[in-house]
Short mmCIF file of C-alpha atoms in Angstrom, two decimals:
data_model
loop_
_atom_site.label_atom_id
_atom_site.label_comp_id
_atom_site.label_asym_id
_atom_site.label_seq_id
_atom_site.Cartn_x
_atom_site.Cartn_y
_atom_site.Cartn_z
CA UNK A 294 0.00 0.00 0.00
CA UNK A 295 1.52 3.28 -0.97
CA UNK A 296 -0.09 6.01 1.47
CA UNK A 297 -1.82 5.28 4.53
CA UNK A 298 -4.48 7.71 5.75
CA UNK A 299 -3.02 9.36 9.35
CA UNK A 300 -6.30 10.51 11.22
CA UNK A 301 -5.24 10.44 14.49
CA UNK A 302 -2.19 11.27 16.73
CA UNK A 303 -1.15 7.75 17.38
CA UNK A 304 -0.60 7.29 13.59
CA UNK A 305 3.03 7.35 12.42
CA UNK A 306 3.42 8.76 8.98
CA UNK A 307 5.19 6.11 6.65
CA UNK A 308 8.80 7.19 5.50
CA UNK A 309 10.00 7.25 1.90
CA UNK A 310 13.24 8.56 0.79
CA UNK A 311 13.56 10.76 -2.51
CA UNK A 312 16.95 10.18 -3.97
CA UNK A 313 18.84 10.06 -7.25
CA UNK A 314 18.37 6.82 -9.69
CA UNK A 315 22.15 6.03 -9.41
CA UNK A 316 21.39 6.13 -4.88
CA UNK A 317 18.26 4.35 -5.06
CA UNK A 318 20.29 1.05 -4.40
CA UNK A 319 21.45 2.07 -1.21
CA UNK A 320 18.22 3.21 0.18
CA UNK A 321 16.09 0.16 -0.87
CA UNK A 322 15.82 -0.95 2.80
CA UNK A 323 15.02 1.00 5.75
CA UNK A 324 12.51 2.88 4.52
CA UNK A 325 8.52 2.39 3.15
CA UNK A 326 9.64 3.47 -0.19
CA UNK A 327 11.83 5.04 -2.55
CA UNK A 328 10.98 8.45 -4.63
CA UNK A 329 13.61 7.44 -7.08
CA UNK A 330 14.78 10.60 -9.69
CA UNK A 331 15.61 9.76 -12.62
CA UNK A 332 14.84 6.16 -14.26
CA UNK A 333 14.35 2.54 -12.17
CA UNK A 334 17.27 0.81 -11.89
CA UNK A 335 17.75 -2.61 -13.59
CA UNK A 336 16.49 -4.82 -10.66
CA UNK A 337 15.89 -2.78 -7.98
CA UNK A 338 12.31 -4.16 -7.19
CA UNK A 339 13.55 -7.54 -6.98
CA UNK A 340 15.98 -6.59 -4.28
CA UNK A 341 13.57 -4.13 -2.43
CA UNK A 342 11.33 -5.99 -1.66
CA UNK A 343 8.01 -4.66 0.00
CA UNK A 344 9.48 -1.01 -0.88
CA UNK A 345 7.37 0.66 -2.93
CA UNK A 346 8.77 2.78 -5.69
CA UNK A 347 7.58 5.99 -7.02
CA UNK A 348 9.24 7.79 -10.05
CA UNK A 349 9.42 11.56 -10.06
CA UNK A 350 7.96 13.05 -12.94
CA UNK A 351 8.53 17.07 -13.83
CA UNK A 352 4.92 17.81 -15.36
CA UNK A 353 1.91 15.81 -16.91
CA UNK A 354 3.44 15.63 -20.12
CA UNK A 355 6.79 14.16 -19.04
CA UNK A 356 8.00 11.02 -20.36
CA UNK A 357 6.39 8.27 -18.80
CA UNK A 358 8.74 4.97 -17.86
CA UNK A 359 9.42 1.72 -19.31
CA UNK A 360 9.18 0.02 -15.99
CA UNK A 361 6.24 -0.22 -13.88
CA UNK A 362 6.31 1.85 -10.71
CA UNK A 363 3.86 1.50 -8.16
CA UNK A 364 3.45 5.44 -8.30
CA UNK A 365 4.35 8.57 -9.97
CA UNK A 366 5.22 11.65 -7.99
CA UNK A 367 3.62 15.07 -10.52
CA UNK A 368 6.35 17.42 -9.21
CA UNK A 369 4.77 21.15 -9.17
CA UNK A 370 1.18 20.00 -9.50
CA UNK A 371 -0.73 23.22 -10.53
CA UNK A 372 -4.21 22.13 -10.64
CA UNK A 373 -6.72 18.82 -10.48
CA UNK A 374 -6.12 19.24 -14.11
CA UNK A 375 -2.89 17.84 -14.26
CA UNK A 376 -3.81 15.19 -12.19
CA UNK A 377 -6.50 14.11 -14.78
CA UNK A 378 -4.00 14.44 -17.86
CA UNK A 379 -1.31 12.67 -16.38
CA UNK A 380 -3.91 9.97 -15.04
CA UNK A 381 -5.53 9.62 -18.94
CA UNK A 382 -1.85 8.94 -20.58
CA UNK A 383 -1.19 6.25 -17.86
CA UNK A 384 -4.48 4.48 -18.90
CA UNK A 385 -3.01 3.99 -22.42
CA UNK A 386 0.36 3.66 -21.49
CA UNK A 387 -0.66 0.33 -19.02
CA UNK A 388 -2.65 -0.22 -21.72
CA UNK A 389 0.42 -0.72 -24.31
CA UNK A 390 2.55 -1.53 -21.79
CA UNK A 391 0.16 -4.60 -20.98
CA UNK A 392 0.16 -3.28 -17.07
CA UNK A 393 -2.71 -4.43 -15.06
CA UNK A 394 -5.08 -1.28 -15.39
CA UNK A 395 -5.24 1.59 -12.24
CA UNK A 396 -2.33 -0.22 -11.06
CA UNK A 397 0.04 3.32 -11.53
CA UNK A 398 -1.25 5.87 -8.54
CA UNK A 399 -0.17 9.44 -8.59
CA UNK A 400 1.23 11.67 -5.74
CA UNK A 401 0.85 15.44 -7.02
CA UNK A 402 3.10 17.47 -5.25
CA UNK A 403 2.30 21.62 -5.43
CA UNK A 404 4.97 23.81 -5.21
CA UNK A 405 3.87 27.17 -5.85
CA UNK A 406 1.06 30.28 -4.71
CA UNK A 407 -1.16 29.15 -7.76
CA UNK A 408 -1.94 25.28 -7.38
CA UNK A 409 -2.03 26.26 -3.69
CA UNK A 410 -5.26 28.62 -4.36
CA UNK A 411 -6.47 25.83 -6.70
CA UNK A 412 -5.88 23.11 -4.10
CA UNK A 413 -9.78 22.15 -4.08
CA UNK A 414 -9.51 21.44 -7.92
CA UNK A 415 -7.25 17.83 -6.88
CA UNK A 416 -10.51 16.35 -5.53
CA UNK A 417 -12.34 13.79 -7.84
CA UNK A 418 -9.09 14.61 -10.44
CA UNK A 419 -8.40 11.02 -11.09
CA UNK A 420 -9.17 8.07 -9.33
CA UNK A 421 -5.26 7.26 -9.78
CA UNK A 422 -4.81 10.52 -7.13
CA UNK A 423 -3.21 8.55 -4.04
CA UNK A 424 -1.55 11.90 -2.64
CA UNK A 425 -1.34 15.40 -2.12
CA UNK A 426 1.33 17.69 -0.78
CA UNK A 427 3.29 20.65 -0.74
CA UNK A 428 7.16 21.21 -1.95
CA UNK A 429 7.40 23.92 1.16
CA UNK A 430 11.01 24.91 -0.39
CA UNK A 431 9.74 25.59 -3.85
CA UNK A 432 7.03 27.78 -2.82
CA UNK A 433 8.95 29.52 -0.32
CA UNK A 434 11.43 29.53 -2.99
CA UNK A 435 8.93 31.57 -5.14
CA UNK A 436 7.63 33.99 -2.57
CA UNK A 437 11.09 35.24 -1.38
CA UNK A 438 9.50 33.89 2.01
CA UNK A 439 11.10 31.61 4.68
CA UNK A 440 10.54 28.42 4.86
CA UNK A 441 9.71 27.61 7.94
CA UNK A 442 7.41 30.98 8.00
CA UNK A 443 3.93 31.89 8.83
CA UNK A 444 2.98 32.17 5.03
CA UNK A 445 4.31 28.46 3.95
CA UNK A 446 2.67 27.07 7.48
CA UNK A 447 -0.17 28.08 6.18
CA UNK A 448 -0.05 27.13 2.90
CA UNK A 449 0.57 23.54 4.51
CA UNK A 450 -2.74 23.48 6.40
CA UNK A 451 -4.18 24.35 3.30
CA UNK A 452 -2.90 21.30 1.52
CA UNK A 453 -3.62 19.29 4.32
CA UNK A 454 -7.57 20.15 4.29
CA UNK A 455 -7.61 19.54 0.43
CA UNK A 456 -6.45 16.04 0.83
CA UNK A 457 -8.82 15.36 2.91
CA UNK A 458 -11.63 16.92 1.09
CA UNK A 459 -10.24 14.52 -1.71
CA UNK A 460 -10.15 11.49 0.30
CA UNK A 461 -5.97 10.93 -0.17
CA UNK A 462 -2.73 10.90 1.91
CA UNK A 463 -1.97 14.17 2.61
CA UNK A 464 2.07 14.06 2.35
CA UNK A 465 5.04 16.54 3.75
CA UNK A 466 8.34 16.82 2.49
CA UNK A 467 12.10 17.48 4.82
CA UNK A 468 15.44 17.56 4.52
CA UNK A 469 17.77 14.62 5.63
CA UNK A 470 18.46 16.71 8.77
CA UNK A 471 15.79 17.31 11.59
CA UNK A 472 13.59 13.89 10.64
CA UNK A 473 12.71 12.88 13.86
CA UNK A 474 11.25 16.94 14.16
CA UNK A 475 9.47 15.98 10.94
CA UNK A 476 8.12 13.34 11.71
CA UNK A 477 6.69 13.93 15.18
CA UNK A 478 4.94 17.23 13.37
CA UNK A 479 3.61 15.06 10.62
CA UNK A 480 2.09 12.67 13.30
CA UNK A 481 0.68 15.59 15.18
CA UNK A 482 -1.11 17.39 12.09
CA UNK A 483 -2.42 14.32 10.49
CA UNK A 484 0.16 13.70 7.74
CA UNK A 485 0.12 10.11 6.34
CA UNK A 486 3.42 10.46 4.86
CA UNK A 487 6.80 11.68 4.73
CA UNK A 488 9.13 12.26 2.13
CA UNK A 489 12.89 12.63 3.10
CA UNK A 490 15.05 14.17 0.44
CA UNK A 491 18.51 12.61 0.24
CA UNK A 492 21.53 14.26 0.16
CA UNK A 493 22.02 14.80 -3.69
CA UNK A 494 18.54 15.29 -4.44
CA UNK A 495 16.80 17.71 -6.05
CA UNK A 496 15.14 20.52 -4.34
#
């Protein structure tokens, strides 16, 4: 199971580590799954076992992979809509892939002021919609704002309640240092997941 819905303060978020294709090896135990950059390696779901992989993808019309992942992470989501045009090219590409149908979810991951305001558009996007969080640097990034500011706290709540209004994992993103931080605030607001980046990967 990918995501796992966090609705009360005893539930710990599941860990998955983002990290370049060529790391992804090194990471494939000790952690739920792997948010792998770049293409799967030759193998690596053989020898991770139960970790589930999900391939980062830089918009809906990115190049979709040879190798089935269990997910695909839409880096700077802007809207439900391109949740729903990334979720109608994976029908046909299972489809000529010969992939059992629905089997490729989506995480969309906003990362600026825009799909924040259109965060309510994500619900009833695609049935493929497993996730929904926020790139905090990205948008802070963007607003010449700090990070771990009033404006980009916000911003998170606001993610938060549209994944729930959509019925998916709301997820949060850290850095490798300060996880334990992360993840006891992740617990506390309801989070279902967290996403570590690596050292190496991209921001």
């Amino acid at each position: 199971m990918i995501t796992a819905s966090c609705r009360s303060r005893s539930c710990t978020p599941r860990l998955a580590i983002r990290c370049t294709a060529d790391a992804a090896p090194g990471h494939a135990d000790g952690a739920h799954g792997l948010v792998i950059e770049g293409a799967l390696p030759p193998g690596l779901r053989a020898r991770g076992g139960s970790t589930w992989l999900v391939l980062v993808l830089a918009g809906p019309d990115a190049a979709l992979p040879p190798e089935a992942p269990d997910a695909v992470l839409l880096a700077r989501a802007g809207s439900g809509r391109d949740v729903a045009a990334l979720g109608a090219r994976l029908a046909v590409h299972e489809a000529e892939r010969g992939w059992l149908d629905g089997s490729v979810r989506i995480l969309a991951e906003i990362a600026d002021a825009a799909g924040v305001l259109d965060a309510r558009s994500f619900a009833g996007a695609s049935p493929r919609l497993a996730g929904l969080g926020l790139d905090e640097a990205a948008l802070a990034a963007g607003l010449g704002a700090e990070a771990a500011g009033e404006t980009v706290d916000r911003a998170r709540a606001l993610v938060r309640l549209a994944a729930a209004a959509a019925g998916v994992t709301a997820f949060a993103t850290a850095g490798p240092d300060g996880i334990e931080r992360a993840l006891a605030r992740a617990r506390r607001e309801g989070f279902g997941l967290l996403i570590e980046r690596a050292s190496g990967a991209a921001l």
